[in-house]
CSV table of C-alpha atoms and ligand atoms in Angstrom, one decimal:
chain,number,residue,atom,x,y,z
A,7,UNK,CA,0.0,0.0,0.0
A,8,UNK,CA,1.4,3.3,-1.0
A,9,UNK,CA,-1.2,5.8,-2.1
A,10,UNK,CA,-4.7,6.1,-0.6
A,11,UNK,CA,-7.5,8.4,-1.4
A,12,UNK,CA,-10.4,9.7,0.8
A,13,UNK,CA,-13.7,11.2,-0.1
A,14,UNK,CA,-17.0,12.2,1.4
A,15,UNK,CA,-20.1,11.2,-0.4
A,16,UNK,CA,-24.0,11.6,0.0
A,17,UNK,CA,-25.5,13.8,2.6
A,18,UNK,CA,-23.0,15.6,4.8
A,19,UNK,CA,-22.8,14.8,8.5
A,20,UNK,CA,-21.0,16.6,11.3
A,21,UNK,CA,-17.9,14.7,12.1
A,22,UNK,CA,-16.9,14.0,8.5
A,23,UNK,CA,-14.0,16.5,8.7
A,24,UNK,CA,-12.8,14.8,11.9
A,25,UNK,CA,-12.8,11.5,10.0
A,26,UNK,CA,-10.9,13.0,7.0
A,27,UNK,CA,-8.3,14.4,9.4
A,28,UNK,CA,-7.9,11.0,11.1
A,29,UNK,CA,-7.5,9.3,7.8
A,30,UNK,CA,-4.9,11.8,6.4
A,31,UNK,CA,-2.9,11.9,9.6
A,32,UNK,CA,-2.9,8.1,10.1
A,33,UNK,CA,-1.9,7.6,6.5
A,34,UNK,CA,1.0,10.1,6.8
A,35,UNK,CA,2.1,8.5,10.0
A,36,UNK,CA,2.5,5.3,8.1
A,37,UNK,CA,4.4,7.0,5.3
A,38,UNK,CA,1.5,6.7,2.8
A,39,UNK,CA,0.7,9.4,0.3
A,40,UNK,CA,-2.8,10.5,1.0
A,41,UNK,CA,-5.0,12.1,-1.7
A,42,UNK,CA,-8.2,14.0,-1.2
A,43,UNK,CA,-11.1,13.8,-3.7
A,44,UNK,CA,-13.5,16.7,-4.1
A,45,UNK,CA,-17.3,16.2,-4.4
A,46,UNK,CA,-17.3,12.5,-3.8
A,47,UNK,CA,-17.3,10.0,-6.7
A,48,UNK,CA,-18.0,12.9,-9.1
A,49,UNK,CA,-14.6,14.2,-8.1
A,50,UNK,CA,-12.9,10.9,-9.1
A,51,UNK,CA,-14.7,11.2,-12.6
A,52,UNK,CA,-13.6,14.8,-13.0
A,53,UNK,CA,-10.1,14.0,-11.7
A,54,UNK,CA,-10.4,16.4,-8.8
A,55,UNK,CA,-7.8,14.5,-6.8
A,56,UNK,CA,-5.1,16.3,-4.9
A,57,UNK,CA,-2.3,15.4,-2.5
A,58,UNK,CA,-3.0,16.2,1.2
A,59,UNK,CA,-0.6,16.9,4.0
A,60,UNK,CA,-0.8,17.0,7.7
A,61,UNK,CA,-1.5,20.7,7.6
A,62,UNK,CA,-4.3,20.3,5.0
A,63,UNK,CA,-6.4,19.1,7.8
A,64,UNK,CA,-5.4,21.5,10.5
A,65,UNK,CA,-8.2,23.2,12.3
A,66,UNK,CA,-11.0,21.1,10.9
A,67,UNK,CA,-11.9,18.6,13.7
A,68,UNK,CA,-14.4,21.1,15.0
A,69,UNK,CA,-16.0,22.1,11.7
A,70,UNK,CA,-19.3,20.9,10.4
A,71,UNK,CA,-19.9,20.1,6.7
A,72,UNK,CA,-16.9,18.6,4.8
A,73,UNK,CA,-13.9,20.3,3.5
A,74,UNK,CA,-13.8,17.8,0.7
A,75,UNK,CA,-17.4,18.8,-0.3
A,76,UNK,CA,-19.9,16.1,-1.2
A,77,UNK,CA,-22.3,15.2,-4.1
A,78,UNK,CA,-24.5,12.4,-5.1
A,79,UNK,CA,-23.2,11.0,-8.4
A,80,UNK,CA,-25.4,9.2,-11.0
A,81,UNK,CA,-22.6,8.3,-13.4
A,82,UNK,CA,-21.0,6.2,-10.7
A,83,UNK,CA,-24.0,3.9,-10.8
A,84,UNK,CA,-23.1,2.9,-14.3
A,85,UNK,CA,-20.1,0.6,-15.1
A,86,UNK,CA,-18.8,3.1,-17.6
A,87,UNK,CA,-18.6,5.7,-14.9
A,88,UNK,CA,-16.8,3.4,-12.5
A,89,UNK,CA,-14.4,2.4,-15.2
A,90,UNK,CA,-13.5,6.0,-15.8
A,91,UNK,CA,-13.1,6.5,-12.0
A,92,UNK,CA,-10.7,3.5,-11.9
A,93,UNK,CA,-8.6,5.1,-14.8
A,94,UNK,CA,-8.4,8.4,-13.0
A,95,UNK,CA,-7.4,6.8,-9.7
A,96,UNK,CA,-4.8,4.7,-11.5
A,97,UNK,CA,-3.3,8.0,-12.9
A,98,UNK,CA,-2.4,8.8,-9.3
A,99,UNK,CA,-1.4,5.2,-8.5
A,100,UNK,CA,-4.1,5.1,-5.8
A,101,UNK,CA,-4.2,1.6,-4.3
A,102,UNK,CA,-6.8,2.2,-1.5
A,103,UNK,CA,-9.9,4.2,-1.3
A,104,UNK,CA,-11.7,5.3,1.8
A,105,UNK,CA,-15.4,6.4,1.4
A,106,UNK,CA,-17.1,8.3,4.1
A,107,UNK,CA,-20.9,8.3,3.6
A,108,UNK,CA,-24.1,6.4,3.7
A,109,UNK,CA,-25.3,3.1,2.4
A,110,UNK,CA,-25.8,4.5,-1.2
A,111,UNK,CA,-22.2,5.4,-1.1
A,112,UNK,CA,-21.1,1.9,0.1
A,113,UNK,CA,-23.2,0.4,-2.6
A,114,UNK,CA,-21.0,2.2,-5.2
A,115,UNK,CA,-17.8,1.3,-3.4
A,116,UNK,CA,-18.9,-2.4,-3.2
A,117,UNK,CA,-19.5,-2.6,-7.0
A,118,UNK,CA,-16.3,-0.7,-7.7
A,119,UNK,CA,-14.2,-3.0,-5.5
A,120,UNK,CA,-15.6,-6.1,-7.1
A,121,UNK,CA,-14.9,-4.8,-10.7
A,122,UNK,CA,-11.5,-3.3,-10.2
A,123,UNK,CA,-8.4,-4.0,-8.1
A,124,UNK,CA,-8.8,-1.0,-5.7
A,125,UNK,CA,-9.7,-2.0,-2.2
A,126,UNK,CA,-12.3,0.1,-0.5
A,127,UNK,CA,-13.1,0.9,3.0
A,128,UNK,CA,-16.4,2.6,4.1
A,129,UNK,CA,-17.0,4.8,7.1
A,130,UNK,CA,-20.6,5.4,8.1
A,131,UNK,CA,-21.2,9.0,7.9
A,132,UNK,CA,-24.9,9.9,8.1
A,133,UNK,CA,-27.1,11.8,10.7
A,134,UNK,CA,-29.8,9.1,10.3
A,135,UNK,CA,-28.1,6.2,12.0
A,136,UNK,CA,-29.7,3.8,9.6
A,137,UNK,CA,-26.7,1.6,8.7
A,138,UNK,CA,-26.2,-2.0,9.8
A,139,UNK,CA,-23.0,-3.0,11.4
A,140,UNK,CA,-22.3,-0.1,13.8
A,141,UNK,CA,-24.0,1.1,17.0
A,142,UNK,CA,-23.6,4.7,15.9
A,143,UNK,CA,-23.0,6.6,12.7
A,144,UNK,CA,-20.8,9.8,12.4
A,145,UNK,CA,-23.1,12.8,12.7
A,146,UNK,CA,-26.0,11.2,14.5
A,147,UNK,CA,-25.0,12.5,18.0
A,148,UNK,CA,-24.6,16.1,16.8
A,149,UNK,CA,-27.8,16.0,14.9
A,150,UNK,CA,-29.9,14.8,17.9
A,151,UNK,CA,-28.2,17.3,20.1
A,152,UNK,CA,-29.1,20.1,17.6
A,153,UNK,CA,-32.6,18.7,17.6
A,154,UNK,CA,-33.0,18.7,21.4
A,155,UNK,CA,-31.7,22.3,21.6
A,156,UNK,CA,-34.4,23.4,19.1
A,157,UNK,CA,-37.3,21.3,20.6
A,158,UNK,CA,-36.4,22.6,24.2
A,159,UNK,CA,-36.9,26.1,22.8
A,160,UNK,CA,-40.2,25.1,21.2
A,161,UNK,CA,-41.4,23.7,24.5
A,162,UNK,CA,-40.8,27.1,26.2
A,163,UNK,CA,-43.1,28.9,23.7
A,164,UNK,CA,-45.6,26.0,23.5
A,165,UNK,CA,-45.8,26.2,27.4
A,166,UNK,CA,-46.4,30.0,27.4
A,167,UNK,CA,-49.3,29.7,25.0
A,168,UNK,CA,-50.7,26.3,26.0
A,169,UNK,CA,-50.0,25.0,22.5
A,170,UNK,CA,-49.7,21.7,20.8
A,171,UNK,CA,-46.6,21.5,18.6
A,172,UNK,CA,-46.0,18.9,15.8
A,173,UNK,CA,-42.2,18.9,15.2
A,174,UNK,CA,-40.7,17.2,12.3
A,175,UNK,CA,-37.2,15.9,12.5
A,176,UNK,CA,-34.9,14.4,9.7
A,177,UNK,CA,-34.6,10.7,9.0
A,178,UNK,CA,-35.7,9.7,5.5
A,179,UNK,CA,-36.2,6.0,6.3
A,180,UNK,CA,-35.3,5.9,10.0
A,181,UNK,CA,-36.8,7.3,13.1
A,182,UNK,CA,-33.7,7.3,15.4
A,183,UNK,CA,-33.4,11.1,15.4
A,184,UNK,CA,-37.2,11.2,16.3
A,185,UNK,CA,-36.9,8.5,19.0
A,186,UNK,CA,-33.8,9.9,20.7
A,187,UNK,CA,-34.7,13.6,20.5
A,188,UNK,CA,-38.3,12.8,21.5
A,189,UNK,CA,-37.4,10.9,24.6
A,190,UNK,CA,-34.6,13.6,25.5
A,191,UNK,CA,-37.1,16.4,25.4
A,192,UNK,CA,-40.0,14.6,27.1
A,193,UNK,CA,-42.1,14.6,23.9
A,194,UNK,CA,-45.7,13.2,24.5
A,195,UNK,CA,-45.6,11.3,21.2
A,196,UNK,CA,-43.0,10.0,18.8
A,197,UNK,CA,-44.0,9.0,15.3
A,198,UNK,CA,-41.5,7.0,13.2
A,199,UNK,CA,-41.4,4.8,10.2
A,200,UNK,CA,-40.3,1.6,12.1
A,201,UNK,CA,-43.5,1.6,14.1
A,202,UNK,CA,-47.0,2.2,12.8
A,203,UNK,CA,-48.9,4.8,14.9
A,204,UNK,CA,-52.6,5.2,14.7
A,205,UNK,CA,-53.0,8.9,14.6
A,206,UNK,CA,-56.5,8.4,15.9
A,207,UNK,CA,-55.1,7.0,19.1
A,208,UNK,CA,-52.9,10.0,19.5
A,209,UNK,CA,-55.9,12.3,18.9
A,210,UNK,CA,-57.9,10.4,21.6
A,211,UNK,CA,-55.1,10.9,24.0
A,212,UNK,CA,-54.8,14.6,23.2
A,213,UNK,CA,-58.5,14.9,23.9
A,214,UNK,CA,-58.1,13.2,27.2
A,215,UNK,CA,-55.2,15.4,28.1
A,216,UNK,CA,-57.4,18.5,27.2
A,217,UNK,CA,-60.1,17.1,29.6
A,218,UNK,CA,-57.5,17.1,32.4
A,219,UNK,CA,-56.2,20.5,31.4
A,220,UNK,CA,-53.0,19.4,29.9
A,221,UNK,CA,-52.8,21.5,26.8
A,222,UNK,CA,-49.1,21.6,26.1
A,223,UNK,CA,-48.1,18.7,24.0
A,224,UNK,CA,-45.2,17.9,21.7
A,225,UNK,CA,-45.4,15.3,19.0
A,226,UNK,CA,-42.0,14.5,17.3
A,227,UNK,CA,-42.5,13.1,13.8
A,228,UNK,CA,-39.7,11.6,11.7
A,229,UNK,CA,-39.9,12.9,8.2
A,230,UNK,CA,-40.1,9.3,6.9
A,231,UNK,CA,-43.2,8.4,9.0
A,232,UNK,CA,-46.0,6.8,7.0
A,233,UNK,CA,-48.5,9.3,8.1
A,234,UNK,CA,-46.9,11.9,5.8
A,235,UNK,CA,-44.9,14.2,7.9
A,236,UNK,CA,-45.7,17.0,10.5
A,237,UNK,CA,-48.0,19.1,8.1
A,238,UNK,CA,-50.3,16.1,7.5
A,239,UNK,CA,-50.4,15.2,11.2
A,240,UNK,CA,-51.2,18.8,12.2
A,241,UNK,CA,-53.9,19.0,9.5
A,242,UNK,CA,-55.6,15.9,10.7
A,243,UNK,CA,-55.4,17.0,14.4
A,244,UNK,CA,-56.8,20.5,13.5
A,245,UNK,CA,-59.7,18.8,11.6
A,246,UNK,CA,-60.8,16.7,14.6
A,247,UNK,CA,-59.7,19.1,17.4
A,248,UNK,CA,-60.1,22.6,16.1
A,249,UNK,CA,-60.1,23.9,19.7
A,250,UNK,CA,-56.5,22.8,20.2
A,251,UNK,CA,-54.0,25.6,19.3
A,252,UNK,CA,-51.8,23.6,17.0
A,253,UNK,CA,-48.5,24.7,15.3
A,254,UNK,CA,-45.9,23.0,13.2
A,255,UNK,CA,-42.2,23.2,13.2
A,256,UNK,CA,-40.0,21.5,10.6
A,257,UNK,CA,-36.5,21.6,11.8
A,258,UNK,CA,-34.9,20.6,8.4
A,259,UNK,CA,-31.3,21.1,7.5
A,260,UNK,CA,-30.1,22.7,10.8
A,261,UNK,CA,-29.8,19.2,11.9
A,262,UNK,CA,-27.1,18.6,9.4
A,263,UNK,CA,-24.8,21.4,10.2
A,264,UNK,CA,-22.8,22.7,13.2
A,265,UNK,CA,-19.8,21.8,15.1
A,266,UNK,CA,-19.6,18.0,15.9
A,267,UNK,CA,-20.1,16.9,19.5
A,268,UNK,CA,-17.4,15.3,21.4
A,269,UNK,CA,-18.9,11.9,20.8
A,270,UNK,CA,-18.9,12.4,17.0
A,271,UNK,CA,-15.3,13.8,16.9
A,272,UNK,CA,-14.1,10.7,18.8
A,273,UNK,CA,-16.2,8.3,16.8
A,274,UNK,CA,-15.0,9.8,13.5
A,275,UNK,CA,-11.3,9.8,14.8
A,276,UNK,CA,-11.4,6.2,15.9
A,277,UNK,CA,-13.1,5.1,12.6
A,278,UNK,CA,-10.7,7.2,10.3
A,279,UNK,CA,-7.7,5.7,12.1
A,280,UNK,CA,-9.2,2.1,11.8
A,281,UNK,CA,-9.8,2.6,8.1
A,282,UNK,CA,-6.2,3.1,7.4
A,283,UNK,CA,-5.2,0.4,9.8
A,284,UNK,CA,-7.5,-2.1,7.9
A,285,UNK,CA,-6.1,-1.3,4.6
A,286,UNK,CA,-2.5,-1.8,6.0
A,287,UNK,CA,-3.7,-5.1,7.4
A,288,UNK,CA,-5.0,-6.3,4.1
A,289,UNK,CA,-8.6,-6.1,5.3
A,290,UNK,CA,-10.5,-4.9,2.2
A,291,UNK,CA,-14.0,-3.9,1.2
A,292,UNK,CA,-15.6,-3.6,4.6
A,293,UNK,CA,-17.3,-0.9,6.4
A,294,UNK,CA,-15.8,0.2,9.7
A,295,UNK,CA,-18.3,0.1,12.6
A,296,UNK,CA,-18.1,0.3,16.4
A,297,UNK,CA,-20.1,-2.2,18.1
A,298,UNK,CA,-20.0,-2.5,21.9
A,299,UNK,CA,-17.1,0.0,21.8
A,300,UNK,CA,-15.0,-2.3,19.7
A,301,UNK,CA,-14.0,-1.8,16.0
A,302,UNK,CA,-16.2,-4.1,13.9
A,303,UNK,CA,-15.9,-4.9,10.2
A,304,UNK,CA,-18.9,-5.5,8.0
A,305,UNK,CA,-18.5,-6.5,4.3
A,306,UNK,CA,-19.6,-3.6,2.1
A,307,UNK,CA,-22.5,-5.6,0.6
A,308,UNK,CA,-23.9,-6.1,4.1
A,309,UNK,CA,-23.5,-2.5,5.1
A,310,UNK,CA,-27.0,-1.5,4.0
A,311,UNK,CA,-29.9,0.5,5.4
A,312,UNK,CA,-30.8,-1.1,8.6
A,313,UNK,CA,-34.5,-0.7,9.2
A,314,UNK,CA,-34.3,-2.4,12.5
A,315,UNK,CA,-37.0,-3.6,14.9
A,316,UNK,CA,-37.4,-1.0,17.6
A,317,UNK,CA,-37.8,-2.6,21.0
A,318,UNK,CA,-41.4,-1.8,22.1
A,319,UNK,CA,-40.0,-0.9,25.6
A,320,UNK,CA,-38.8,2.4,24.1
A,321,UNK,CA,-42.4,3.4,23.6
A,322,UNK,CA,-43.4,2.3,27.1
A,323,UNK,CA,-40.7,4.6,28.4
A,324,UNK,CA,-42.1,7.5,26.2
A,325,UNK,CA,-45.7,6.8,27.5
A,326,UNK,CA,-44.8,6.4,31.2
A,327,UNK,CA,-42.3,9.4,31.3
A,328,UNK,CA,-44.5,11.8,29.4
A,329,UNK,CA,-47.8,11.0,31.2
B,423,F6P,O1,-29.7,11.1,5.0
B,423,F6P,C1,-29.5,12.3,5.6
B,423,F6P,C2,-30.7,13.3,5.3
B,423,F6P,O2,-30.5,14.4,6.1
B,423,F6P,C3,-32.0,12.6,5.6
B,423,F6P,O3,-32.3,12.6,6.9
B,423,F6P,C4,-32.9,13.5,4.8
B,423,F6P,O4,-34.1,12.9,4.3
B,423,F6P,C5,-32.0,13.7,3.5
B,423,F6P,O5,-30.7,13.5,3.9
B,423,F6P,C6,-32.1,15.1,2.9
B,423,F6P,O6,-31.4,15.1,1.7
B,423,F6P,P1,-31.1,16.4,0.9
B,423,F6P,O7,-30.1,17.3,1.8
B,423,F6P,O8,-30.4,16.0,-0.3
B,423,F6P,O9,-32.4,17.1,0.7
C-alpha cells in the first residue's frame, strides 16, 4: 500500500471532517501518500484528486460540513462511470480508497471494488443512524443534540401559549433522530417509520389530556413516518380538534450542520484511524463500525440501510415518562 484516497459522499454529516483528518494523519504516520477527492465520486470522474498533507487538515476537527465537499453522483451507478473512475485513480497510482458516507455510497464502493483492483473501506457518515454493522454513525449524536436544543426552545413557547406542537425531524427511512430527540425532550408522542402509529389513538389521548387541562403537548415526527410528516399530522389534528391551538415546526437542515459533538469527533477519529489500519492489514471492502465499543468490520455488501425492529420498551418509556 502506497497511495490512498479519501472522499465524502452523499448527505454531509457533522464529524466528516474529523474522519478525514484522522485518515490523512494516520496515513501520513504510516508513510503513505494521501489524496483528497473533491465532491465524492464525481470528483474521481472529474479528476479532482489532490495530495494532502498533515496541515491540509489542521483546524477542521471542530468544523461541520466537509472540506472535501460532497455530492450524489449518478454516473458512478453505471459501469462506464466506474471504469473512468478507476482510470483516474490509477493515474495517481491509488491503491486504496476510503469512502465516508451512507449506504448508497457503500453500494457504489462495493460494486467498484468487485470490478476493479482497488480495495475500498467505508466509514458510516450519516445523521440518520440507519446503517447495519455499527452502533452509531458519524453525525447522529450532533444531529440529535441540535434537535433537542431546538425542541427545548419550542417547548418554552408552547408552554407559554398552552399549545400543541408537531415537530418534524430528519430521517428519510429511519426514526432514530425522532426517537432519541423525543425521549430527551420529554415529547408526549413520537412517530417514526419503524412503528405504525394510529393517529386516531394520539388524537384520543390529546382529547383526554385536554379534559385534564394538559394543553401543552409535543409530537415529534420523523420525516419518513408513514403518516406523511408534520404538516399532515397537524392537518388531521386540526380537523378533529379545532379547539387545540396547534402549530408545526420542521427543523430541516439545521440538523445537518454545526460543530460536531465530542462523541462524534471521537467516533470519527477512531473510525478514520481504523480505516487506514484495515487497509494496511489487508482487510478490504468492509465498512468500519463500532459495536459495543470495539471496532467491527462489515462486508460492504452487508452495510446496508438497517430498518431495525425497535424494542417496544422504548415506547413504554415514552408513555410512562411523558404522562
Ligand atoms: O440522509 C440524511 C438526510 O439528512 C435525511 O435525513 C434527509 O431525508 C435527507 O438527507 C435530505 O437530503 P437532501 O439534503 O439531499 O435534501
